[in-house]
Coordinates of C-alpha atoms and ligand atoms in Angstrom, one line a residue:
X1 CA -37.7 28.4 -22.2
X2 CA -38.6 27.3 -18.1
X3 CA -40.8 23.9 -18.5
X4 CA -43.0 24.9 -15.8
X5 CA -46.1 22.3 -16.4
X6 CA -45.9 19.6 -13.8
X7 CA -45.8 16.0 -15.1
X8 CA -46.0 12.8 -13.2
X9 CA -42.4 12.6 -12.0
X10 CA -41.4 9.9 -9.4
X11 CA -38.8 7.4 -8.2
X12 CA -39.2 3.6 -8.6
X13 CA -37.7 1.0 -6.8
X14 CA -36.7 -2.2 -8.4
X15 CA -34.1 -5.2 -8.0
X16 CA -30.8 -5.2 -10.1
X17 CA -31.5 -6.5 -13.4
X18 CA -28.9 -9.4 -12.9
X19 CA -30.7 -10.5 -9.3
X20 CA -31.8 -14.3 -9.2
X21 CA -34.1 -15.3 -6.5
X22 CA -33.9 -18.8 -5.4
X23 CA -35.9 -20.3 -3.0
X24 CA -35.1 -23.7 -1.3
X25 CA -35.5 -25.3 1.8
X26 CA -37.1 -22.1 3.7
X27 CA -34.5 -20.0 2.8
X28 CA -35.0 -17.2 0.3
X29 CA -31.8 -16.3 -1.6
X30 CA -31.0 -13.3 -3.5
X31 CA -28.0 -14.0 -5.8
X32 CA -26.4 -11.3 -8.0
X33 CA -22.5 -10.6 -8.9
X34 CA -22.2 -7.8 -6.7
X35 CA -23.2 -9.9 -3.7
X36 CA -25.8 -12.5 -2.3
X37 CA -27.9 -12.8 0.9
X38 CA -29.5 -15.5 2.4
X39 CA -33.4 -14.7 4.1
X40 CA -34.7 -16.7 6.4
X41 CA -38.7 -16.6 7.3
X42 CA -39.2 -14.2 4.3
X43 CA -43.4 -14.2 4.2
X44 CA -45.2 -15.7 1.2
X45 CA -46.3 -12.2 0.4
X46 CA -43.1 -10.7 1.1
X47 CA -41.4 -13.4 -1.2
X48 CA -44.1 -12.6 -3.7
X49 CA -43.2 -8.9 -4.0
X50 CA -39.5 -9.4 -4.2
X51 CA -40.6 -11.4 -7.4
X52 CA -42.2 -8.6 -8.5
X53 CA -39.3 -6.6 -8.1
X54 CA -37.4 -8.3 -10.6
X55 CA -39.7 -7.3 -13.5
X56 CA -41.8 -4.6 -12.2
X57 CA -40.4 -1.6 -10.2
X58 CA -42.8 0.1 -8.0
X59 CA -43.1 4.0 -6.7
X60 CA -44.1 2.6 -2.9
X61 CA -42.5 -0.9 -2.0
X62 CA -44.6 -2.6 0.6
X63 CA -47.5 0.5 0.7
X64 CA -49.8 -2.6 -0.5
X65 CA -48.7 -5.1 1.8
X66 CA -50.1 -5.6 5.7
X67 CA -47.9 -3.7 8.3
X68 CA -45.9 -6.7 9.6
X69 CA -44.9 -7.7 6.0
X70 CA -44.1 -4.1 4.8
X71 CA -41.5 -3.7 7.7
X72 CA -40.1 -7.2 7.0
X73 CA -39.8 -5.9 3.2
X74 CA -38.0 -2.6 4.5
X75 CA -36.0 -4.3 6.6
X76 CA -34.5 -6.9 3.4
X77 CA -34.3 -3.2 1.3
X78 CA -31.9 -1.9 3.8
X79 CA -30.0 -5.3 4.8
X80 CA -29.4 -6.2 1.1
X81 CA -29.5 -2.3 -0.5
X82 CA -26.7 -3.1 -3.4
X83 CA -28.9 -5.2 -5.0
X84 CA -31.9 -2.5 -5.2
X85 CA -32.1 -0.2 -7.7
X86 CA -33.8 3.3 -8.0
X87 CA -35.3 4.9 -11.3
X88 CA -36.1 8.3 -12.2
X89 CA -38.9 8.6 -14.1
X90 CA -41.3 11.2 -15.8
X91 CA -44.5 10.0 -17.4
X92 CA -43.8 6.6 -17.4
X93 CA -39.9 7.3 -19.1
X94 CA -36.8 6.6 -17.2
X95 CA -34.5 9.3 -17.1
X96 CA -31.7 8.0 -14.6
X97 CA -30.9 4.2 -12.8
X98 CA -29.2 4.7 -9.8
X99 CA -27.2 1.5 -8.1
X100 CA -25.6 1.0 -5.0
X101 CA -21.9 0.3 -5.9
X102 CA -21.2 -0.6 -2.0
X103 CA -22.9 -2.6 0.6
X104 CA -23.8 0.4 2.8
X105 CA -24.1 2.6 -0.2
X106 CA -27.5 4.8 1.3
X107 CA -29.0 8.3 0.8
X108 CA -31.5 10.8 1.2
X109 CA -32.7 12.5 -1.8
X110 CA -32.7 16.3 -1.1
X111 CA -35.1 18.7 -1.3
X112 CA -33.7 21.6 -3.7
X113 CA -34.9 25.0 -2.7
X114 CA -35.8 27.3 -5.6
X115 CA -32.8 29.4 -4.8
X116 CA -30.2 27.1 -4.5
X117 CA -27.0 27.0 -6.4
X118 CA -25.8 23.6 -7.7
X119 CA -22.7 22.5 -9.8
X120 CA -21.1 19.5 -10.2
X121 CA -18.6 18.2 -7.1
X122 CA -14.8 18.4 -8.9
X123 CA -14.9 14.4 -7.9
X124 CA -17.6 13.6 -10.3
X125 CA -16.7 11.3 -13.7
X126 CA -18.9 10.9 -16.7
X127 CA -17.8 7.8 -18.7
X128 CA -19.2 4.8 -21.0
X129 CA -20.0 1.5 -19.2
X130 CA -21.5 -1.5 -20.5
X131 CA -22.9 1.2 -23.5
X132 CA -24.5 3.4 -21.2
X133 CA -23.6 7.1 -20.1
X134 CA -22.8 6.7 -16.2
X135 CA -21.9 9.4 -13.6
X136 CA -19.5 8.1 -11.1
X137 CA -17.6 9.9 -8.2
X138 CA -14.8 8.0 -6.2
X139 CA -17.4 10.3 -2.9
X140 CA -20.0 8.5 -3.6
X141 CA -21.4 4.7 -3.2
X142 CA -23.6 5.0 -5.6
X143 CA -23.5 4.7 -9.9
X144 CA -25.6 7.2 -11.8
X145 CA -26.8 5.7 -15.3
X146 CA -28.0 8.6 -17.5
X147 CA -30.6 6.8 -19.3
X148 CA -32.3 9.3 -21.2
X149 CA -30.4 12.0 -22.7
X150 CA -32.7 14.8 -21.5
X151 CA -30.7 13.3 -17.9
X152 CA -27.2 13.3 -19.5
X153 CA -28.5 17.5 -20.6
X154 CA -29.0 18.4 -17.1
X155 CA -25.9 16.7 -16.1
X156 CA -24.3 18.9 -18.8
X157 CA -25.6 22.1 -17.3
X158 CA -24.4 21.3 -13.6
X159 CA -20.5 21.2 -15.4
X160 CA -21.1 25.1 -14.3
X161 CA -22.7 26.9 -11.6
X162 CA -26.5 27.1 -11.9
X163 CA -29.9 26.8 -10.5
X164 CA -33.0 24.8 -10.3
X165 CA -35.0 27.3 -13.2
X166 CA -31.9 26.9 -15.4
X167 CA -32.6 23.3 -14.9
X168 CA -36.3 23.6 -15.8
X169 CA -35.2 24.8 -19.3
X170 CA -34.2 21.2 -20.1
X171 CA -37.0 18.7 -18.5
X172 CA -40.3 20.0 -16.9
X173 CA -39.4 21.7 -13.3
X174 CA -40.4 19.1 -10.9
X175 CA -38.4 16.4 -13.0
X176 CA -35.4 18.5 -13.0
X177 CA -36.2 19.0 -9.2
X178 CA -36.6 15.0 -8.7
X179 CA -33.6 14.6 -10.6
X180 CA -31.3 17.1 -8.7
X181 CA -32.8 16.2 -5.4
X182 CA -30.8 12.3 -6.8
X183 CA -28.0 14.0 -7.7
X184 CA -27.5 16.2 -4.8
X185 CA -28.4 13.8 -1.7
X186 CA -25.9 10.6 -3.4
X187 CA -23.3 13.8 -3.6
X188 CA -22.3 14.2 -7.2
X189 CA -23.6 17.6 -7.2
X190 CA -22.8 20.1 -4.3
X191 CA -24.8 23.0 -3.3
X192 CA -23.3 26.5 -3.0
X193 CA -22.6 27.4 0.3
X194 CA -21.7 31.4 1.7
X195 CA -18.2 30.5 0.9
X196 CA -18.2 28.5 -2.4
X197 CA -18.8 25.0 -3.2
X198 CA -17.2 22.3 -0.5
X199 CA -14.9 20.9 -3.6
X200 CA -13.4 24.2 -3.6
X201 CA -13.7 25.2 -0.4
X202 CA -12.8 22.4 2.1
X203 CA -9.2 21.9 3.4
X204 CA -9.4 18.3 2.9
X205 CA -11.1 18.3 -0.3
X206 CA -9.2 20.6 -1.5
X207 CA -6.1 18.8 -1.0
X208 CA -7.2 15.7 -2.8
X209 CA -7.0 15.6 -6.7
X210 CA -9.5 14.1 -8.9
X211 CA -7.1 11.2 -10.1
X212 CA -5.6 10.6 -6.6
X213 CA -8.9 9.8 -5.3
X214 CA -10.4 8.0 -8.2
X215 CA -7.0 5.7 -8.0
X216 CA -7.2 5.0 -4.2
X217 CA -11.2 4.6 -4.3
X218 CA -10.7 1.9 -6.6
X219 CA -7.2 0.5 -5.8
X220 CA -8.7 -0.8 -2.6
X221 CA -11.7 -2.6 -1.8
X222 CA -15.1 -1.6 -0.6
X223 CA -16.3 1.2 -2.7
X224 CA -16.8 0.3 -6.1
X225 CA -18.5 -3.1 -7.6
X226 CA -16.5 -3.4 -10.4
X227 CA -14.3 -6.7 -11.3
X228 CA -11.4 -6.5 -8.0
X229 CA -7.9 -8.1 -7.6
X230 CA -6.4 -11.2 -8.9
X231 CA -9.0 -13.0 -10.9
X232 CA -6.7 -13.5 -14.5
X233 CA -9.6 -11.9 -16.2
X234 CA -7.9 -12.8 -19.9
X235 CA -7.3 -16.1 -19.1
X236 CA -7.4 -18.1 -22.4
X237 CA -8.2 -15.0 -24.1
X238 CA -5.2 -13.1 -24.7
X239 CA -1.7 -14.2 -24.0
X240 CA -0.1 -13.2 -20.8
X241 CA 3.2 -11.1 -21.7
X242 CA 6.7 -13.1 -21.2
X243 CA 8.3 -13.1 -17.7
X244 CA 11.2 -11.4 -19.5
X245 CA 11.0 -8.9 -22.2
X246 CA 12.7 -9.8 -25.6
X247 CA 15.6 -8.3 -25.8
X248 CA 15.9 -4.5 -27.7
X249 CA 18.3 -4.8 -30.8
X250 CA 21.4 -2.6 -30.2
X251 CA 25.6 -3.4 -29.2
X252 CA 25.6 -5.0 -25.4
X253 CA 28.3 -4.5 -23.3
X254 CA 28.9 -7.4 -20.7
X255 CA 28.5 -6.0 -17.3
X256 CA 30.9 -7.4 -13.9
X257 CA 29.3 -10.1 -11.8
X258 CA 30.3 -9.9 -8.1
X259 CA 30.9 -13.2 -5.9
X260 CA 28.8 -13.9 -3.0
X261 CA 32.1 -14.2 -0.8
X262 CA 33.8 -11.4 -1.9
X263 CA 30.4 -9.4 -1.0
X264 CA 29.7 -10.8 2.5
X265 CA 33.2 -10.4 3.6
X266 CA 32.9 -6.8 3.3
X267 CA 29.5 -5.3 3.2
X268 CA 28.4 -3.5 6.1
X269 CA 25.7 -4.7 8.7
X270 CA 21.8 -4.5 7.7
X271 CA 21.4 -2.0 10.8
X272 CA 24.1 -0.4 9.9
X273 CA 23.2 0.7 6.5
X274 CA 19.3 0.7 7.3
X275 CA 20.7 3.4 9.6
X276 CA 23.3 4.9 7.8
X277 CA 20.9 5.2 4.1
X278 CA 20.8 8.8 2.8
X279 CA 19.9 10.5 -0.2
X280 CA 23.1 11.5 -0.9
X281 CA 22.5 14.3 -4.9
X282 CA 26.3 15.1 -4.8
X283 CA 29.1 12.8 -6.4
X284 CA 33.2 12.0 -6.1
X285 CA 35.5 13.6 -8.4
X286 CA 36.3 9.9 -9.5
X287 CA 33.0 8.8 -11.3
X288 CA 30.8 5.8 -10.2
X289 CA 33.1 2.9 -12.8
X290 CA 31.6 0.2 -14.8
X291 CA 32.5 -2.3 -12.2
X292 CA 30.5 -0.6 -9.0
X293 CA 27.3 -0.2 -11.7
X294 CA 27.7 -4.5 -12.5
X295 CA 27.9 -5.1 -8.7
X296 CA 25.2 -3.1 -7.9
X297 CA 22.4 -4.4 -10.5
X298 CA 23.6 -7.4 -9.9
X299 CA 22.8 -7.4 -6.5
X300 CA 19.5 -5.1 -6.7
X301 CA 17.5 -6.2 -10.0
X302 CA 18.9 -9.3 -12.2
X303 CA 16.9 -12.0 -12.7
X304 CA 18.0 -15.4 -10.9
X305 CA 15.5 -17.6 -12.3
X306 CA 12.5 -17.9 -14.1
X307 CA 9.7 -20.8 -13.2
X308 CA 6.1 -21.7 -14.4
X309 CA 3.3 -22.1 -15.2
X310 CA 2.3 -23.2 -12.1
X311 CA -1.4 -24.6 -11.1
X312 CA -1.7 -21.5 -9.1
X313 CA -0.2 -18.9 -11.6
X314 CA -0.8 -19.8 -15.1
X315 CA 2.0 -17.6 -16.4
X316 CA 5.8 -17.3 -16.6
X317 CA 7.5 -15.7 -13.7
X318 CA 10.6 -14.8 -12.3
X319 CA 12.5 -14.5 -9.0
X320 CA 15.0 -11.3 -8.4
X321 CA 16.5 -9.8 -5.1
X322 CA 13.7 -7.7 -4.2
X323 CA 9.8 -9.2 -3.5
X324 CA 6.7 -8.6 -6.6
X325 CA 3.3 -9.0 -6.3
X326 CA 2.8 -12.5 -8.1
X327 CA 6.5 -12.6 -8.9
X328 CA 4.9 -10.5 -12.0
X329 CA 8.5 -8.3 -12.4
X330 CA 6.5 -6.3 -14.6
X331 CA 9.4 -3.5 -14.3
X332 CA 12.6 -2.8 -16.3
X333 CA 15.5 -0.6 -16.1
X334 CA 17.3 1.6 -18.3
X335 CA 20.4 3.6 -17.7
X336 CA 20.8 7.0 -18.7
X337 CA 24.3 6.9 -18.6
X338 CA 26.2 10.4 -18.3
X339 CA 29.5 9.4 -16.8
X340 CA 31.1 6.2 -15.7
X341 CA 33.9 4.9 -16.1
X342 CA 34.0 1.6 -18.9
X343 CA 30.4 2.6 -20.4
X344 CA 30.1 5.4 -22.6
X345 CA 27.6 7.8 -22.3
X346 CA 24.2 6.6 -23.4
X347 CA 20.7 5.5 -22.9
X348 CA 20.8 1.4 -22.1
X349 CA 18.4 -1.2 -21.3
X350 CA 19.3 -3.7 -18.5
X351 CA 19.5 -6.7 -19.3
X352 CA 18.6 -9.0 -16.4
X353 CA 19.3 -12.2 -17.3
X354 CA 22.0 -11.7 -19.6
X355 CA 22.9 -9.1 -17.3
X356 CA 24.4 -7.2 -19.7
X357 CA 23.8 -3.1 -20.7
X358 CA 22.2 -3.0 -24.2
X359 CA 22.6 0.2 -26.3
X360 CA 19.1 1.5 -27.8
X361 CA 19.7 5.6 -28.0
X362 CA 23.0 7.3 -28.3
X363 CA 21.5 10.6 -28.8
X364 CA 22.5 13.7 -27.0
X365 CA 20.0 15.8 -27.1
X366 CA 17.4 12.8 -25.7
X367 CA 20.3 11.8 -22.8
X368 CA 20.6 15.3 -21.8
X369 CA 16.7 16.1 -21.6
X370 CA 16.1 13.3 -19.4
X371 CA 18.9 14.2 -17.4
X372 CA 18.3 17.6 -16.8
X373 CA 14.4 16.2 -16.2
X374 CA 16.2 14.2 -13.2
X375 CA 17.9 17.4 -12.1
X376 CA 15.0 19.9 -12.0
X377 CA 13.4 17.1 -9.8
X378 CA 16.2 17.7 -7.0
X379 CA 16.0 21.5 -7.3
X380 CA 19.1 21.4 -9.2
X381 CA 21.0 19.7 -6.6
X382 CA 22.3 16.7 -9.2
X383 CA 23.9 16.0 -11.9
X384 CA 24.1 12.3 -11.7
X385 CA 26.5 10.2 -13.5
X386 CA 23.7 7.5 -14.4
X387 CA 20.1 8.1 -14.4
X388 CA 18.0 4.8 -13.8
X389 CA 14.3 5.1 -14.9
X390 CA 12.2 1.9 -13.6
X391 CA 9.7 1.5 -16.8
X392 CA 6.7 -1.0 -16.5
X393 CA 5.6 -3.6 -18.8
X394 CA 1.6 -2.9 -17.2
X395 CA -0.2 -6.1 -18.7
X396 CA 2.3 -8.5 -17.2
X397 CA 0.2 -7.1 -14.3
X398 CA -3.1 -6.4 -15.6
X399 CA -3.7 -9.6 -17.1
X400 CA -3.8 -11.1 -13.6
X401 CA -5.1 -8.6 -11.7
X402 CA -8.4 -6.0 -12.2
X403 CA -8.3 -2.3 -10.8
X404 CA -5.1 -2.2 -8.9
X405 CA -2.5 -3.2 -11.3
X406 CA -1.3 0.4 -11.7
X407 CA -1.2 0.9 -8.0
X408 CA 0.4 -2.4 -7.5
X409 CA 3.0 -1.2 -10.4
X410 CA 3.9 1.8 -8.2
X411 CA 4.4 -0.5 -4.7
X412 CA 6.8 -2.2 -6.7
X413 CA 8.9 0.8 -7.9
X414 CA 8.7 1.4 -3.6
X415 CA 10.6 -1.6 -2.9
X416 CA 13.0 -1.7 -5.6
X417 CA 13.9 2.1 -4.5
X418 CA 14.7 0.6 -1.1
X419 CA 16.9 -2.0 -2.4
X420 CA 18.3 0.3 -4.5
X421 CA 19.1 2.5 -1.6
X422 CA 20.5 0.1 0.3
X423 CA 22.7 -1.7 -2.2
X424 CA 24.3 1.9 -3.4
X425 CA 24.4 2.7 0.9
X426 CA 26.5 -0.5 1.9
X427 CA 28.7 -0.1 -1.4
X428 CA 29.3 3.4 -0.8
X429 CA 28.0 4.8 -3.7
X430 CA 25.4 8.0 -3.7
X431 CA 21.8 7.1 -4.1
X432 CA 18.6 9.3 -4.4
X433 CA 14.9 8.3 -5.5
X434 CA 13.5 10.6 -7.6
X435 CA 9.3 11.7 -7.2
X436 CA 8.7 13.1 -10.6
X437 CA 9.8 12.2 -14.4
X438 CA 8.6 12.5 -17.9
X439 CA 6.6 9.4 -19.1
X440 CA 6.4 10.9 -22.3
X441 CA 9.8 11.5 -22.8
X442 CA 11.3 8.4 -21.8
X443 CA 9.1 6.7 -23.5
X444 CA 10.2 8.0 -26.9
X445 CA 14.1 8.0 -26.2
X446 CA 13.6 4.4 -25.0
X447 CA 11.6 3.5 -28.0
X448 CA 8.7 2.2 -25.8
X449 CA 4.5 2.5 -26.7
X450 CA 3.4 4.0 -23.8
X451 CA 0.6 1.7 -23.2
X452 CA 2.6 -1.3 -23.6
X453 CA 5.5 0.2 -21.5
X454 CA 6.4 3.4 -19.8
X455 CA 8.2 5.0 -17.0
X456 CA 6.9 5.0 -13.6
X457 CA 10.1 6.1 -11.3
X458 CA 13.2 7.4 -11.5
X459 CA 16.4 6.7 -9.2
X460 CA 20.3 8.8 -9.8
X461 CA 23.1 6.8 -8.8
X462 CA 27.2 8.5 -8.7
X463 CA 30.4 7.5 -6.9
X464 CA 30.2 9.5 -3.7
X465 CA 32.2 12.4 -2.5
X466 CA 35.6 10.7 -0.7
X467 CA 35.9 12.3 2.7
X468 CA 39.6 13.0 3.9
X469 CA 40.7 9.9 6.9
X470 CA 40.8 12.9 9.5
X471 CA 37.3 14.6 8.5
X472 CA 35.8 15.1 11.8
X473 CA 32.2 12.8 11.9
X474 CA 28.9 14.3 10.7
X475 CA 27.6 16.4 13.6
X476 CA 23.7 16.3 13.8
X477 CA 22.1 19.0 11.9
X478 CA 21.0 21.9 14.0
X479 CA 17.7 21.6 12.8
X480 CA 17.2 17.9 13.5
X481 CA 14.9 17.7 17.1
X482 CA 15.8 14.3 17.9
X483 CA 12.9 12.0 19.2
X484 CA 14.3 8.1 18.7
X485 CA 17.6 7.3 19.0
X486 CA 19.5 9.4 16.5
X487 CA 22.3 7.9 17.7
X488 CA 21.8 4.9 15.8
X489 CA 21.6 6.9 12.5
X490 CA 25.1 8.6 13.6
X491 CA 26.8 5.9 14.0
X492 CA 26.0 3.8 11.3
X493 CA 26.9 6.8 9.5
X494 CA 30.4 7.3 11.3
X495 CA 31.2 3.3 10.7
X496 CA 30.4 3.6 7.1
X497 CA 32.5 6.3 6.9
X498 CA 35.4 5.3 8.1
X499 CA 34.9 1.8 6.6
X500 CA 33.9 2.6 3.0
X501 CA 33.4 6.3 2.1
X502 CA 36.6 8.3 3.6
X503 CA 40.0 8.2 1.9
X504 CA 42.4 5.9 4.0
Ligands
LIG601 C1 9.7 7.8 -3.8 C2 10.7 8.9 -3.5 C3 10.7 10.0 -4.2 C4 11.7 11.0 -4.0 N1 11.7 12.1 -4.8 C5 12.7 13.0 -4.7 C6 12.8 14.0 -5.6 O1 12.1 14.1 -6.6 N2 13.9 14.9 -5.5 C7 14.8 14.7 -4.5 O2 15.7 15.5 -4.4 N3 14.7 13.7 -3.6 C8 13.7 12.8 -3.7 N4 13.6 11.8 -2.8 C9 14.5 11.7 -1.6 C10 13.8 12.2 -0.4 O3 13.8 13.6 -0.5 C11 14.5 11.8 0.9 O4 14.4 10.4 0.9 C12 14.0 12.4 2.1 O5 14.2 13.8 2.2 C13 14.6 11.7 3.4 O6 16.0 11.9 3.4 P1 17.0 10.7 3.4 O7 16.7 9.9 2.2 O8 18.3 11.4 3.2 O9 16.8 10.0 4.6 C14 12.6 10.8 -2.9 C15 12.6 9.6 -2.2 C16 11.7 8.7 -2.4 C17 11.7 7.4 -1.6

């Protein structure tokens, strides 16, 4: 059935439903939680209207008002547009409400030709908010609230290819045309083109995934209006977790503590191992011993103290050898352990302040599935003697922080894989970061909920091959085009050799 009778279909403008106008000493202020402007010389009438605004949206802001005063109304529409809101309407019912959700959020409706071929963009996200059905796209600046279901219908039908009749089945034709025109010009719908639709077609587009871009649109500022950064939003609501997890039940074995003299009088130069770092995926005869795996958690991830509350961070933290946003050390370690020397094999959890390995799955079948999970990730190149997945405890984060606490999560896996590779690099051990793992799986041989705490890297750690005293140094690879002082990196390489990796 085509609804072709034409109704009394139009867009209203109004102000968001949380705007306050208050007016004081000549100045006209619009407040609201996604921003606030201050209007100076704002004409009685003009003032009058925005009043009207509140309650009242109208088809034609300003039409009624004198010339001067329209264009002083226009120009507060566009200077303050995240606090304006458009509806959809057809005979006198709202189908859609359509907010800025940036400060220079601002389209064009577009005019949809009979013949046109619309679909959703891959980008766009239908989702509950505030119990509404609301269209989102990390593209667009803009928030689609699906107020009538008739709306959310037509939003169903653009999930495939179609056209403006198919939309006329579902709301009379010049409604569905209003309402695509919305959806078009803010960019949650695309229109065909010769080649396809841009999602699909577009190099750059193409190369973005739908959760990459709805992470990094929201893990930064400036396109989205939603709660942002660290604002503790369950203060006195729900109880922050502790700096440091309680410890898992299981047999601990008591792991080597280095001394601070012992390790300055012989590690290696920062340059030098800055320089001489390498992913190194193939390992000694002699495996990596319990005493090298003490040393280097010791020096990469114990905990040296825990402090607070403070006044400025209500919660328990921590200090360790490598920095955290909020000293938050929301991760942990645990050691898939396949073969070093003093620990049996196993899957352990690090303890950092007891600094100690506790036992919590002696399984084979679990070790050896995320170990050959760690391999596959090289291409088969490793078969690490000890697997180190970096888990995180996500609301020791998220309590403090809103919309980037995953992000921050995965900044902090970044710099512990630095320090990792720098403390296996100056005491000679092999060390490689690993892109990919199973969340799943570690989750269940670790014991974890995976809402409360999973994996989100994964780093392989062995002794490294001993070169003979005589082995000639590493020439340059042939396909290496050097640009900045290679040298540098050869060197550091050649003293590291000579003083920690070759056979003397
Ligand atoms: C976050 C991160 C993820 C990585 N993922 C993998 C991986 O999955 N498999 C692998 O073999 N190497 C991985 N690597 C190692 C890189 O391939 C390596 O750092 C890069 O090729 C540069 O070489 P270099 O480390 O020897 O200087 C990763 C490194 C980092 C920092």
């Amino acid at each position: 059935m085509t609804t072709t009778q034409e109704t009394n279909s139009r867009t209203l403008v109004g102000l968001r439903s949380d705007v306050r106008i208050d007016e004081r000493d000549g100045v006209l202020r619009l407040l609201s939680r996604v921003g606030s402007f201050a209007l100076r010389g704002v004409a009685p009438e003009v003032a009058q209207a925005l009043r009207d605004l509140v309650t009242t949206p109208q088809p034609d802001i300003g039409d009624r008002l004198p010339a001067p005063q329209a264009r002083q109304l226009r120009q507060i529409t566009e200077r303050a547009k995240q606090l304006f809101v458009r509806y959809v309407e057809v005979d006198g019912r709202v189908l859609a409400r359509i907010e800025a959700t940036s400060r220079d959020g601002a389209y064009h409706p577009a005019v949809i030709e009979p013949d046109a071929r619309l679909r959703l963009s891959k980008f766009a996200l239908l989702r509950t908010l505030d119990n509404e059905l609301v269209l989102e796209s990390p593209l667009v600046k803009h928030r689609f609230t699906l107020v009538d279901p008739a709306a959310a219908a037509v939003v169903a039908r653009l999930g495939g290819e179609c056209g403006p009749a198919d939309l006329a089945t579902l709301l009379p034709v010049n409604a569905a045309e209003e309402l695509a025109g919305h959806l078009v010009g803010a960019g949650f719908v695309e229109q065909g083109q010769s080649d396809g639709f841009p999602s699909d077609t577009e190099a750059v587009l193409r190369q973005w995934d739908f959760h990459d871009l709805l992470t990094h649109s929201r893990a930064r500022s400036g396109r989205f209006d939603q709660p942002f950064g660290g604002i503790f939003p369950y203060l006195g609501d729900i109880e922050p977790r502790p700096a440091v997890k309680p410890m898992p039940d299981g047999p601990a074995i008591e792991l080597y503590r280095p001394e601070l003299d012992d390790v300055l009088a012989t590690d290696p130069s920062l340059t030098a191992v800055i320089e001489a770092r390498s992913s190194v995926r193939q390992y000694g005869e002699q495996p990596l011993t319990a005493k090298q795996l003490g040393e280097w958690l010791y020096r990469t991830a114990r905990v040296r103290a825990v402090y607070g509350p403070t006044p400025n961070a209500p919660y328990e933290a921590s200090t360790r050898p490598y920095p955290c946003g909020g000293a938050s050390y929301e991760l942990e370690l645990y050691l898939t352990v396949q073969r070093c020397d003093g620990v049996e094999p196993g899957i352990y959890y690090y303890d950092p302040v007891g600094h100690r390995l506790v036992l919590v799955n002696n399984g084979v079948q679990d070790r050896q599935a995320l170990l050959q999970t760690a391999s596959v990730a090289t291409a088969l190149q490793a078969d690490p003697d000890v697997l180190v997945t970096m888990t995180s405890r996500f609301q020791r984060l998220s309590w403090k922080y809103r919309a980037i606490a995953y992000s921050v999560s995965l900044k902090h896996a970044g710099v512990l894989y630095q320090t990792m590779y720098l403390v296996a690099t100056a005491m000679g051990l092999a060390p490689c970061g690993l892109g990919s793992g199973d969340s799943d799986l570690a989750a269940r041989a670790f014991g974890l909920d995976y809402l409360t705490e999973s994996s989100v890297g994964d780093f392989i750690l062995g002794s490294r091959p001993v070169l003979p005293a005589d082995a000639p140094p590493r020439p340059l690879p042939e396909s290496w085009k050097p640009v900045n002082d290679v040298e540098w990196a050869v060197s550091a390489h050649s003293l590291l050799r000579e003083r920690h990796w070759a056979s003397s």
